[in-house]
Coordinates of C-alpha atoms and ligand atoms in Angstrom, one line a residue:
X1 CA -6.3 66.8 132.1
X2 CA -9.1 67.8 134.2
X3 CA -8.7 66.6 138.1
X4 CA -10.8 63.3 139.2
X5 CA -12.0 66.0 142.3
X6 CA -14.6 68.2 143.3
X7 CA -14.8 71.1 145.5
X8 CA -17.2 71.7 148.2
X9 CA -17.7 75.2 149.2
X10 CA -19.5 75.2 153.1
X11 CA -21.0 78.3 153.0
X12 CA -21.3 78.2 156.8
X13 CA -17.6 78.6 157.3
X14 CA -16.4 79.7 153.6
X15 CA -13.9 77.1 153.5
X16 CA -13.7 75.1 150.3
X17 CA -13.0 71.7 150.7
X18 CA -11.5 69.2 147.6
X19 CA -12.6 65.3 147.6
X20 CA -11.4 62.9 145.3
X21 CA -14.1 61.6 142.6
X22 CA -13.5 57.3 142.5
X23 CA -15.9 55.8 139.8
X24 CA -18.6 57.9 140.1
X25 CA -18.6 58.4 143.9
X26 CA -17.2 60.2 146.7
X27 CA -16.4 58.3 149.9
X28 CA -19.5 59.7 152.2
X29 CA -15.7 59.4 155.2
X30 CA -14.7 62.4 153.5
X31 CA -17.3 64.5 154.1
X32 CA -16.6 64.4 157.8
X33 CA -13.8 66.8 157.7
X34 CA -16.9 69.3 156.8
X35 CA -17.2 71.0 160.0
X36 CA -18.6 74.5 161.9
X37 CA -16.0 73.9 164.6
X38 CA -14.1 71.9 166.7
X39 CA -17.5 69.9 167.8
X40 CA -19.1 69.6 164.9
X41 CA -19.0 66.0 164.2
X42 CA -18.7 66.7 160.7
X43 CA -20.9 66.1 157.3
X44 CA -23.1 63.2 156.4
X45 CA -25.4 62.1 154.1
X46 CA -28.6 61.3 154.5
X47 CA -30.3 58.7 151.9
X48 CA -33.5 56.5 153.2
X49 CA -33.6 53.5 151.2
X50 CA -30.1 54.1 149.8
X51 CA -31.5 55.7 146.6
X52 CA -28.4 56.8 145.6
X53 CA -26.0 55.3 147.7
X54 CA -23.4 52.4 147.0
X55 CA -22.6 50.6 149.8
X56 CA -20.3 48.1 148.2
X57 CA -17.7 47.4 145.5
X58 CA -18.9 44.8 143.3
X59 CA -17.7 42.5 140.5
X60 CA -20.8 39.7 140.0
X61 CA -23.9 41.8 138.2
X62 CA -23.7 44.9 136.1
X63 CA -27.3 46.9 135.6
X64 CA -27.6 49.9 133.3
X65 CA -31.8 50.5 134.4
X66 CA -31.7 53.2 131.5
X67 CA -30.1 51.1 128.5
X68 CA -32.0 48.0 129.9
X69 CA -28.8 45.9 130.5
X70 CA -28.2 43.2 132.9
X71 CA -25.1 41.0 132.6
X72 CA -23.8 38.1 134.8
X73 CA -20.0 38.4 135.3
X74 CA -19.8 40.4 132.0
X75 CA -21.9 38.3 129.9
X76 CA -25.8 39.5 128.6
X77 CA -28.7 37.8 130.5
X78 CA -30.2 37.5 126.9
X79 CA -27.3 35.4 125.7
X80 CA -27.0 33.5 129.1
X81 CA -31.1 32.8 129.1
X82 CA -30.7 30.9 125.4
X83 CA -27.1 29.4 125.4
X84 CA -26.4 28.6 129.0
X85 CA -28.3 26.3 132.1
X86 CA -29.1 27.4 135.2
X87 CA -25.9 25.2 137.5
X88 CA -24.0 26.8 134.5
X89 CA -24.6 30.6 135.7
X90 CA -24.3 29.6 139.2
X91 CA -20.7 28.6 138.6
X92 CA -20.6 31.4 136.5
X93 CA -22.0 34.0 139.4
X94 CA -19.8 32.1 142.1
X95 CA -16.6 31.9 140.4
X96 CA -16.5 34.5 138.0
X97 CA -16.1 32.7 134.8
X98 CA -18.0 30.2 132.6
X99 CA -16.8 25.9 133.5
X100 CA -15.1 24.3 131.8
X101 CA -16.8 20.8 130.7
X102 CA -14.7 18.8 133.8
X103 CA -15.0 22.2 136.1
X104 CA -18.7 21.9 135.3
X105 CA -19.4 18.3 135.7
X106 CA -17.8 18.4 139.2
X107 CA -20.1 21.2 140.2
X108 CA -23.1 19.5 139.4
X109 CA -22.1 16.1 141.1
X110 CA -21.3 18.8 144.2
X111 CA -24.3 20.0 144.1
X112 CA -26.4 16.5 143.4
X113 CA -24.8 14.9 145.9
X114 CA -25.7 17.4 149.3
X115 CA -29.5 18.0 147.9
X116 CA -30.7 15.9 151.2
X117 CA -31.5 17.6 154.4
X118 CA -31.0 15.9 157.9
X119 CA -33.5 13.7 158.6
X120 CA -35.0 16.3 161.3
X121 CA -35.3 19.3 159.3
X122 CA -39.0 17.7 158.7
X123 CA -39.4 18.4 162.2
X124 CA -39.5 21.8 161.9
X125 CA -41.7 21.6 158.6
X126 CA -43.5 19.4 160.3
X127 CA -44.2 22.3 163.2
X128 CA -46.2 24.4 160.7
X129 CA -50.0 24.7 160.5
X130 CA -50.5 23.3 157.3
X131 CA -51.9 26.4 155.5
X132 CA -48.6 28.4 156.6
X133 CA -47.0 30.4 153.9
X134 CA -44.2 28.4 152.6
X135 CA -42.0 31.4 152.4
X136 CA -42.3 31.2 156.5
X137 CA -41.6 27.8 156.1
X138 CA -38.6 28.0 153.9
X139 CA -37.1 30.9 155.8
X140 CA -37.5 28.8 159.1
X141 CA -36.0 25.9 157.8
X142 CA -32.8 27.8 155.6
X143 CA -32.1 29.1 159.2
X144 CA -32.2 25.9 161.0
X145 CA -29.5 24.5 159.0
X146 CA -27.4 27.1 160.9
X147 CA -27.7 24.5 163.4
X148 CA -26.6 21.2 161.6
X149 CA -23.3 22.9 160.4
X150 CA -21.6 24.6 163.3
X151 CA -18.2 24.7 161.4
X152 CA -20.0 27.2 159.0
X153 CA -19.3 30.0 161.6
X154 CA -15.6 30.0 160.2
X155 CA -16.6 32.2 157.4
X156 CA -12.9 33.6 156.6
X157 CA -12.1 29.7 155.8
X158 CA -12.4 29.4 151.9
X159 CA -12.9 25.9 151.7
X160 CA -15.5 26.0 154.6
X161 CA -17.2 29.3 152.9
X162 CA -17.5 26.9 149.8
X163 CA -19.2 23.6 151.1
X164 CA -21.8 26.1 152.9
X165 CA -22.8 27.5 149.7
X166 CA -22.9 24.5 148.0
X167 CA -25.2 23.4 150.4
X168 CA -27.3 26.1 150.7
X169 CA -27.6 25.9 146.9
X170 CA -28.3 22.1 146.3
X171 CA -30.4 22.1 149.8
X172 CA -33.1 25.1 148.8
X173 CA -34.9 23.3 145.9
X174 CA -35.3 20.5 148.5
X175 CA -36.8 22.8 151.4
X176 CA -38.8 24.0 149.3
X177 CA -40.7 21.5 148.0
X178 CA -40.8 20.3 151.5
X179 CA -43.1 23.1 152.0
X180 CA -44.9 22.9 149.5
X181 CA -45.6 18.9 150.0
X182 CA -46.3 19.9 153.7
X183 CA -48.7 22.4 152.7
X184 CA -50.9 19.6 150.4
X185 CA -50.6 17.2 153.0
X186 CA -48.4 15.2 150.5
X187 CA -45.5 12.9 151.7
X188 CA -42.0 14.3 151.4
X189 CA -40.4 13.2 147.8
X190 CA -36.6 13.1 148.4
X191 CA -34.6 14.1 145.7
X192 CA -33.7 11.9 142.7
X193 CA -29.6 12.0 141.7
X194 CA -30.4 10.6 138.6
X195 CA -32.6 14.3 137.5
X196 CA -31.4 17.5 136.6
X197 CA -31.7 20.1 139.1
X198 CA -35.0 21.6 137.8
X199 CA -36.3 18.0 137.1
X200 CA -35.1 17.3 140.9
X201 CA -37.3 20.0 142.2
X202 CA -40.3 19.4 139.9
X203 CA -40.4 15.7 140.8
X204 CA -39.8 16.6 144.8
X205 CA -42.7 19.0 143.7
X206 CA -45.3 17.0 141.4
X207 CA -44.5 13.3 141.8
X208 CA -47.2 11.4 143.7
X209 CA -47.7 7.1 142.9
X210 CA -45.9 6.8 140.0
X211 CA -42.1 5.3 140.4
X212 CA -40.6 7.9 137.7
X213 CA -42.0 11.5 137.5
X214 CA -42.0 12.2 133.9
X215 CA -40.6 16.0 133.8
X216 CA -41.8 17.7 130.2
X217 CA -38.6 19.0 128.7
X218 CA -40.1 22.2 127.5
X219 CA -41.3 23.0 130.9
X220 CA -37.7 21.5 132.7
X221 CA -36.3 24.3 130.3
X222 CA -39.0 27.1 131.0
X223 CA -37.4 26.5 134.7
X224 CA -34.3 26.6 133.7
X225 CA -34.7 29.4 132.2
X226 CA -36.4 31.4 134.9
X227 CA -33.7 30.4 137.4
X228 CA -31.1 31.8 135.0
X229 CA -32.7 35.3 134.6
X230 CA -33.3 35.6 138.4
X231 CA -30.1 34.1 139.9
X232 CA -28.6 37.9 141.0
X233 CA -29.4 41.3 140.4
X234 CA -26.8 43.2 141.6
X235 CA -27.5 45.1 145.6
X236 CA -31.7 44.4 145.5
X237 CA -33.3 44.9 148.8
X238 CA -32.9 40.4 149.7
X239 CA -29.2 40.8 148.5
X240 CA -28.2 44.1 150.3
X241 CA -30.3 42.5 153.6
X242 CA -27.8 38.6 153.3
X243 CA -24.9 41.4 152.8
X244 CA -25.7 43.2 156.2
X245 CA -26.5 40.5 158.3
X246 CA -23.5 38.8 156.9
X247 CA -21.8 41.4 157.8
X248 CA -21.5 40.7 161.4
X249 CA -19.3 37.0 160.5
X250 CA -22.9 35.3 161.1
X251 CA -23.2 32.0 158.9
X252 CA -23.9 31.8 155.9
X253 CA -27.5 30.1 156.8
X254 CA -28.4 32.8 159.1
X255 CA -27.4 36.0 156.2
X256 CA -29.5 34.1 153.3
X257 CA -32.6 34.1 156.2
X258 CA -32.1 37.4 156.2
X259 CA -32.5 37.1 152.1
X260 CA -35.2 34.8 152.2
X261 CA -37.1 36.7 154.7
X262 CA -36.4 40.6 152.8
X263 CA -37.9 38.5 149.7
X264 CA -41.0 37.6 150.8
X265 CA -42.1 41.0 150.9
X266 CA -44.7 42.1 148.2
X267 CA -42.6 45.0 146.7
X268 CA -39.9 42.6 146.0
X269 CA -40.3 39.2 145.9
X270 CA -43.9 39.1 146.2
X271 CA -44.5 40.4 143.9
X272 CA -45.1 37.7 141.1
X273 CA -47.6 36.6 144.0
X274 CA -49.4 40.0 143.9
X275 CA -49.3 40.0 140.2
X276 CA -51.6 37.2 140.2
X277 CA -53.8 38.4 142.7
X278 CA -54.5 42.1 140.6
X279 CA -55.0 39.9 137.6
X280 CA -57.7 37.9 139.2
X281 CA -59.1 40.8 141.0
X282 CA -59.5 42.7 137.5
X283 CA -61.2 39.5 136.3
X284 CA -61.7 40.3 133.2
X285 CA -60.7 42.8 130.0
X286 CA -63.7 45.0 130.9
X287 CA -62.4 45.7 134.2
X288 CA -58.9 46.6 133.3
X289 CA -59.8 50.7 131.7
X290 CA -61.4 51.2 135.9
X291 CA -58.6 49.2 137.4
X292 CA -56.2 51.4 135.8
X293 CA -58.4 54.9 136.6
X294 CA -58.0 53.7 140.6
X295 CA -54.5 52.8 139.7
X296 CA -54.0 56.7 138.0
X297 CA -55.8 58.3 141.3
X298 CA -53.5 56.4 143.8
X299 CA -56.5 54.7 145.1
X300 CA -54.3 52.6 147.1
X301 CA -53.4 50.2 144.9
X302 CA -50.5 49.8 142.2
X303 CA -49.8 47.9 139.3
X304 CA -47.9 45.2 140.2
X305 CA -45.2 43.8 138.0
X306 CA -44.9 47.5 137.0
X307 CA -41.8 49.8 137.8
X308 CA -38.1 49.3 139.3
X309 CA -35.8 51.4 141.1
X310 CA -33.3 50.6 138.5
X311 CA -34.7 50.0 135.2
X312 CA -36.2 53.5 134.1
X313 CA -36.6 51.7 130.8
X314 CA -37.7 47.5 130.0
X315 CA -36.4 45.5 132.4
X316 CA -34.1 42.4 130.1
X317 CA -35.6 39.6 131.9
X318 CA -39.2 40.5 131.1
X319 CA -38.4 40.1 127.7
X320 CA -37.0 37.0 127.8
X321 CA -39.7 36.0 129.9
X322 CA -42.7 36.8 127.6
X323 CA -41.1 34.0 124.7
X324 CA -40.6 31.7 127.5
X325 CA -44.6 32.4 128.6
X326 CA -45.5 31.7 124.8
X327 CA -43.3 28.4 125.0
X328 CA -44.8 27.0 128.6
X329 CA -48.5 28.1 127.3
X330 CA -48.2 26.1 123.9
X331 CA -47.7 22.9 126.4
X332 CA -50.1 24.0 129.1
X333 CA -52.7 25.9 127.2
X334 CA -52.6 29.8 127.4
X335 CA -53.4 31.1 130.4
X336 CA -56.9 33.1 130.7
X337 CA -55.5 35.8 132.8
X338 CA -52.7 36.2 130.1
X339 CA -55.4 38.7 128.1
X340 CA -55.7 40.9 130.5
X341 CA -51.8 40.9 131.3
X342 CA -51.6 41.7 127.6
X343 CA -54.2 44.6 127.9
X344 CA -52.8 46.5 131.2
X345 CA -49.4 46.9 129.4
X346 CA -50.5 47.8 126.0
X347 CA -52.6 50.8 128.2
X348 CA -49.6 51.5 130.1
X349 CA -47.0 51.5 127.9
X350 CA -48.8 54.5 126.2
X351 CA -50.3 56.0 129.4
X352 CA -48.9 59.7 130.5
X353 CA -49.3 58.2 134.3
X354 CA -46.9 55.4 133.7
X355 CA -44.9 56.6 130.6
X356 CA -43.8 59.8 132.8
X357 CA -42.9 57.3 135.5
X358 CA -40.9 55.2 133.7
X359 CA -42.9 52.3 134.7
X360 CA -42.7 49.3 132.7
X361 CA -43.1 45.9 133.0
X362 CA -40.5 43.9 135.6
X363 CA -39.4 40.1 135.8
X364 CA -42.4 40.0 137.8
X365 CA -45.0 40.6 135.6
X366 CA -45.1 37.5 133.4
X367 CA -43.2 35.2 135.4
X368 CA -46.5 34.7 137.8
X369 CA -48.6 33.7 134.9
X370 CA -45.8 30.9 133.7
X371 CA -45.8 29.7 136.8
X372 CA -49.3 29.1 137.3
X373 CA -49.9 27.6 133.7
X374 CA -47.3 25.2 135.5
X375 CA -49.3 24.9 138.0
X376 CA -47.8 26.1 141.0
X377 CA -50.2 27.9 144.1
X378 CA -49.7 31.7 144.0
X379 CA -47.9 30.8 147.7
X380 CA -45.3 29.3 146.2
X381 CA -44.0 32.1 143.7
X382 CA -41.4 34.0 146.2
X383 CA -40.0 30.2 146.6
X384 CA -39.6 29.6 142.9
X385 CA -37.8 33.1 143.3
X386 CA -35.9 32.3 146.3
X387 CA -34.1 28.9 145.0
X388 CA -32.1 30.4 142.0
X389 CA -31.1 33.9 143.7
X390 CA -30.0 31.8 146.3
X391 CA -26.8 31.4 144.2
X392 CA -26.7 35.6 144.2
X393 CA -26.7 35.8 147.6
X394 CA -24.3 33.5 148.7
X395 CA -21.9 34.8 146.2
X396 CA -22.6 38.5 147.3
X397 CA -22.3 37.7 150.9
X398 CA -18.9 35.4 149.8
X399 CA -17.8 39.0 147.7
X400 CA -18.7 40.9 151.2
X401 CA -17.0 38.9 153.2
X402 CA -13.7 38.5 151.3
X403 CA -13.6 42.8 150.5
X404 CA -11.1 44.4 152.7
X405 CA -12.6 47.8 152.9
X406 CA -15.8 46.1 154.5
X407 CA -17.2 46.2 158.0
X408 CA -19.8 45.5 160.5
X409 CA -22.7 47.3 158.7
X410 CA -23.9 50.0 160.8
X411 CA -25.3 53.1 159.2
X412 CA -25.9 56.7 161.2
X413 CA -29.2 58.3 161.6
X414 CA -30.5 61.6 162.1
X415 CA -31.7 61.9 165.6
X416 CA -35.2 63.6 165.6
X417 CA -36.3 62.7 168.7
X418 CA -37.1 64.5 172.5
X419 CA -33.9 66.4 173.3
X420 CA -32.3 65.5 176.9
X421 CA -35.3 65.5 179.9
X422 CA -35.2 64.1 183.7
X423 CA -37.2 60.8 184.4
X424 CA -40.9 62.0 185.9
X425 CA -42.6 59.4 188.5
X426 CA -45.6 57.8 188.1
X427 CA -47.3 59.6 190.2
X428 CA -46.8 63.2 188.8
X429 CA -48.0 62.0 184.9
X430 CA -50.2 63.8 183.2
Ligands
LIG501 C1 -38.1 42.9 142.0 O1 -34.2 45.5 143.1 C2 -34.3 44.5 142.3 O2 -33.5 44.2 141.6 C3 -35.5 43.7 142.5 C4 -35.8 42.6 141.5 C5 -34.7 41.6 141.6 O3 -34.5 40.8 140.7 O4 -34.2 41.4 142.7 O5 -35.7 43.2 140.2 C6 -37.1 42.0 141.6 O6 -38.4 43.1 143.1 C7 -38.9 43.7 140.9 C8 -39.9 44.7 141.5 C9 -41.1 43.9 141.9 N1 -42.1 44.8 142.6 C10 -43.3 45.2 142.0 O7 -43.6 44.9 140.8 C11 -44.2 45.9 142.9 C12 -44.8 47.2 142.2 N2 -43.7 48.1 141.9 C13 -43.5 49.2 142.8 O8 -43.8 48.9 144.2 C14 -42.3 50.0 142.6 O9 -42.2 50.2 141.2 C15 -40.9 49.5 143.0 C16 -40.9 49.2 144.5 C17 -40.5 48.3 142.3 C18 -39.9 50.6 142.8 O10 -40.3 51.7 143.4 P1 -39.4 53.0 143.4 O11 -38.3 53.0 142.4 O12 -39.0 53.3 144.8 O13 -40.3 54.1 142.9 P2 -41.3 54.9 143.7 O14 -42.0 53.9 144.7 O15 -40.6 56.0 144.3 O16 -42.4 55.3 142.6 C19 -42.1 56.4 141.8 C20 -43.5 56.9 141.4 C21 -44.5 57.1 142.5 O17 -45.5 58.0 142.0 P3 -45.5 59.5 142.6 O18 -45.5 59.4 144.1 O19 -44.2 60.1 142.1 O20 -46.8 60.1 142.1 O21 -44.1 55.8 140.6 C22 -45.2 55.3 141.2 C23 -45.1 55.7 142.7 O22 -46.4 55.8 143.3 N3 -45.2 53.9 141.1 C24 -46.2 53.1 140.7 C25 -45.7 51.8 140.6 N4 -44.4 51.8 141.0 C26 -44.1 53.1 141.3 N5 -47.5 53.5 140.4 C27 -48.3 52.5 140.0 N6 -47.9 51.2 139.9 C28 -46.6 50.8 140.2 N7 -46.2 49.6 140.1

């Protein structure tokens, strides 16, 4: 039976070293024994952007980025996306196994029942110029209720851990159609106990004189739909930011700012956003062989929606994603910039350039053209991504926080600065 080890010859000293092999990995602790002598602080790795480095034991989200496969607590996102809701797969993500119909119901009267924030929350929304971006908004506010919960610092309390996150989960569609009402100079639409979660947030979203929003069910379900298929994906660059910060036995409010904030950038998050923004650049099919040729030459521009550290093949949710576009269009009317969507991956699914790259389309791609047929502002496309991974990153940080072998996150670095030199006064500067 051949030995879960390797050996590691150092060349430098000719010793030969044997570390144990764990699931894939070696623990980078035991390459510090490595050494040239007696001050030698011993072997590390180094690996910007963690490309290949796993920084935690998880059990939520499993990824295969070559197979295409992403499953939620063992179960296929395809399957969850058509069988399951949204509140569903966040009980599912939280607690590790599907409700039952009375642990269910008594998750979504949890969550109905803490989706209003304190009265001055506004005031901070209030604060904002109103053309802010409501990802600064929403990250502002998320961080603020750090300061209406005080007991949320006990974070090795189970029970206290769980109200936060139920909070933080029923309380993010409200901020953020907060910001988006703030940012229309609309009034502020509390929520309605008597809707569904997604029919909550699209009537705090939409509703302006009329007494009862009427929420279309096919588009309720388009929502519901693309909460499910972003609510986690495993240690992304928003999840991997909630787990460091929450790392240090912050609150919970103060790691998913850190979440919020990592999201809003356009390589993750934003992406959806700057999907948009190519397509109406391009403008039209025409313009999509030259767009591509700048795209090829790495004229300083990429195609967004395209690629993924992890999935070197079709990333799952994209396909789900394009029936749920041909569902939401059939109610909204297809969406012009759809065409040239359609055209820029038919060219790079059989392009060399992006072939060789294993660059296909991402969640990203489609999901900013359903959510402008629904008529949401290109601002507000990080949000609609921030409210279901919400229930990813409290679980992750809950999964951190809870995992014995975990720490204050503090990573080494190579030093590659000025070596040791005396202080020179002012007066004898070059
Ligand atoms: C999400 O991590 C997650 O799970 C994130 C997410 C989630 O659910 O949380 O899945 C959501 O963030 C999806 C990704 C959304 N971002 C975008 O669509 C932005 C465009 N995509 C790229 O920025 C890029 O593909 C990344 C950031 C997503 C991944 O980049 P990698 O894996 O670090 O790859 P890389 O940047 O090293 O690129 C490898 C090569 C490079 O070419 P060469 O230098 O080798 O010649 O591919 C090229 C890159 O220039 N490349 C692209 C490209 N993405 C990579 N070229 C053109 N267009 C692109 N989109």
């Amino acid at each position: 039976m051949a030995k879960e080890t390797i050996s590691i010859t150092d060349n430098r000293t000719g010793k030969t070293y044997e570390l144990p092999v764990e699931q894939g990995c070696i623990r980078a602790m035991d390459l510090r024994q490595i050494k040239t002598g007696a001050d030698d602080f011993g072997l590390m790795t180094y690996d910007p952007a963690f490309l290949n480095t796993a920084n935690c034991k998880s059990a939520i989200t499993f990824i295969d980025g070559d197979k295409g496969i992403l499953e939620y607590r063992g179960y296929p996102i395809e399957q969850l996306a058509e069988k399951s809701s949204y509140l569903e797969v966040a009980y599912l993500v939280m607690h590790g196994e599907l409700p039952t119909k009375a642990q269910y119901d008594d998750f979504v009267h949890r969550i109905t029942v803490h989706t209003f924030v304190h009265e001055n929350v506004k005031g901070f929304m209030d604060g904002f110029r109103y053309d802010a971006h409501p990802m600064s908004m929403l990250a502002s506010t998320v961080a603020a209720l750090s300061g209406f919960y005080p007991e949320a610092k006990n974070v090795k309390d189970k029970a206290t851990r769980r109200i936060q996150m139920i909070r933080l989960l029923a309380k993010m569609p409200t901020l953020a159609a907060f910001s988006y009402r703030h940012s229309q100079g609309l009034p502020y639409i509390y929520p309605d106990n008597d809707l569904s979660y997604c029919a909550n947030f699209l009537n705090m979203m939409k509703r302006i004189g009329e007494s009862k929003y009427k929420v279309n069910p096919v588009l309720e379900r388009a929502l519901d739909v693309l909460f499910i298929l972003h609510a986690d994906h495993e240690q992304n660059c928003s999840t991997t930011a909630t787990r460091a910060v929450g790392s240090s036995e912050v609150d919970p409010y103060s790691a998913v700012t850190a979440g919020v904030t990592a999201l809003y950038g356009p390589l993750h998050g934003g992406a959806n956003e700057a999907v948009l923004r190519m397509l109406r650049e391009i403008g039209s099919m025409k313009n999509v062989p030259e767009f591509i040729k700048r795209v090829k030459n790495g004229e300083g521009t990429k195609l967004m929606g395209f690629g993924h550290r992890v999935y070197k093949s079709y990333d799952p949710r994209a396909k789900v994603i394009k029936r749920t576009a041909d569902e939401v269009f059939e109610v909204t009317g297809k969406n012009p910039l759809l065409e040239i969507a359609l055209e820029l991956e038919r060219i790079a699914l059989q392009d060399d350039y992006f072939m060789q790259r294993k660059l296909y389309p991402n969640v990203d791609f489609y999901s900013g053209l359903i959510y402008e047929a629904m008529g949401f502002p290109v601002d507000m496309f990080p949000v609609l991504f921030a409210i279901p991974r919400t229930v990813g990153w409290v679980s992750q940080w809950e999964e951190m926080i809870t995992d014995n072998e975990q720490k204050i996150a503090r990573p080494r670095q190579i030093y590659t600065g000025q070596t040791r030199r005396d202080y020179i006064p002012v007066e004898k500067r070059a």
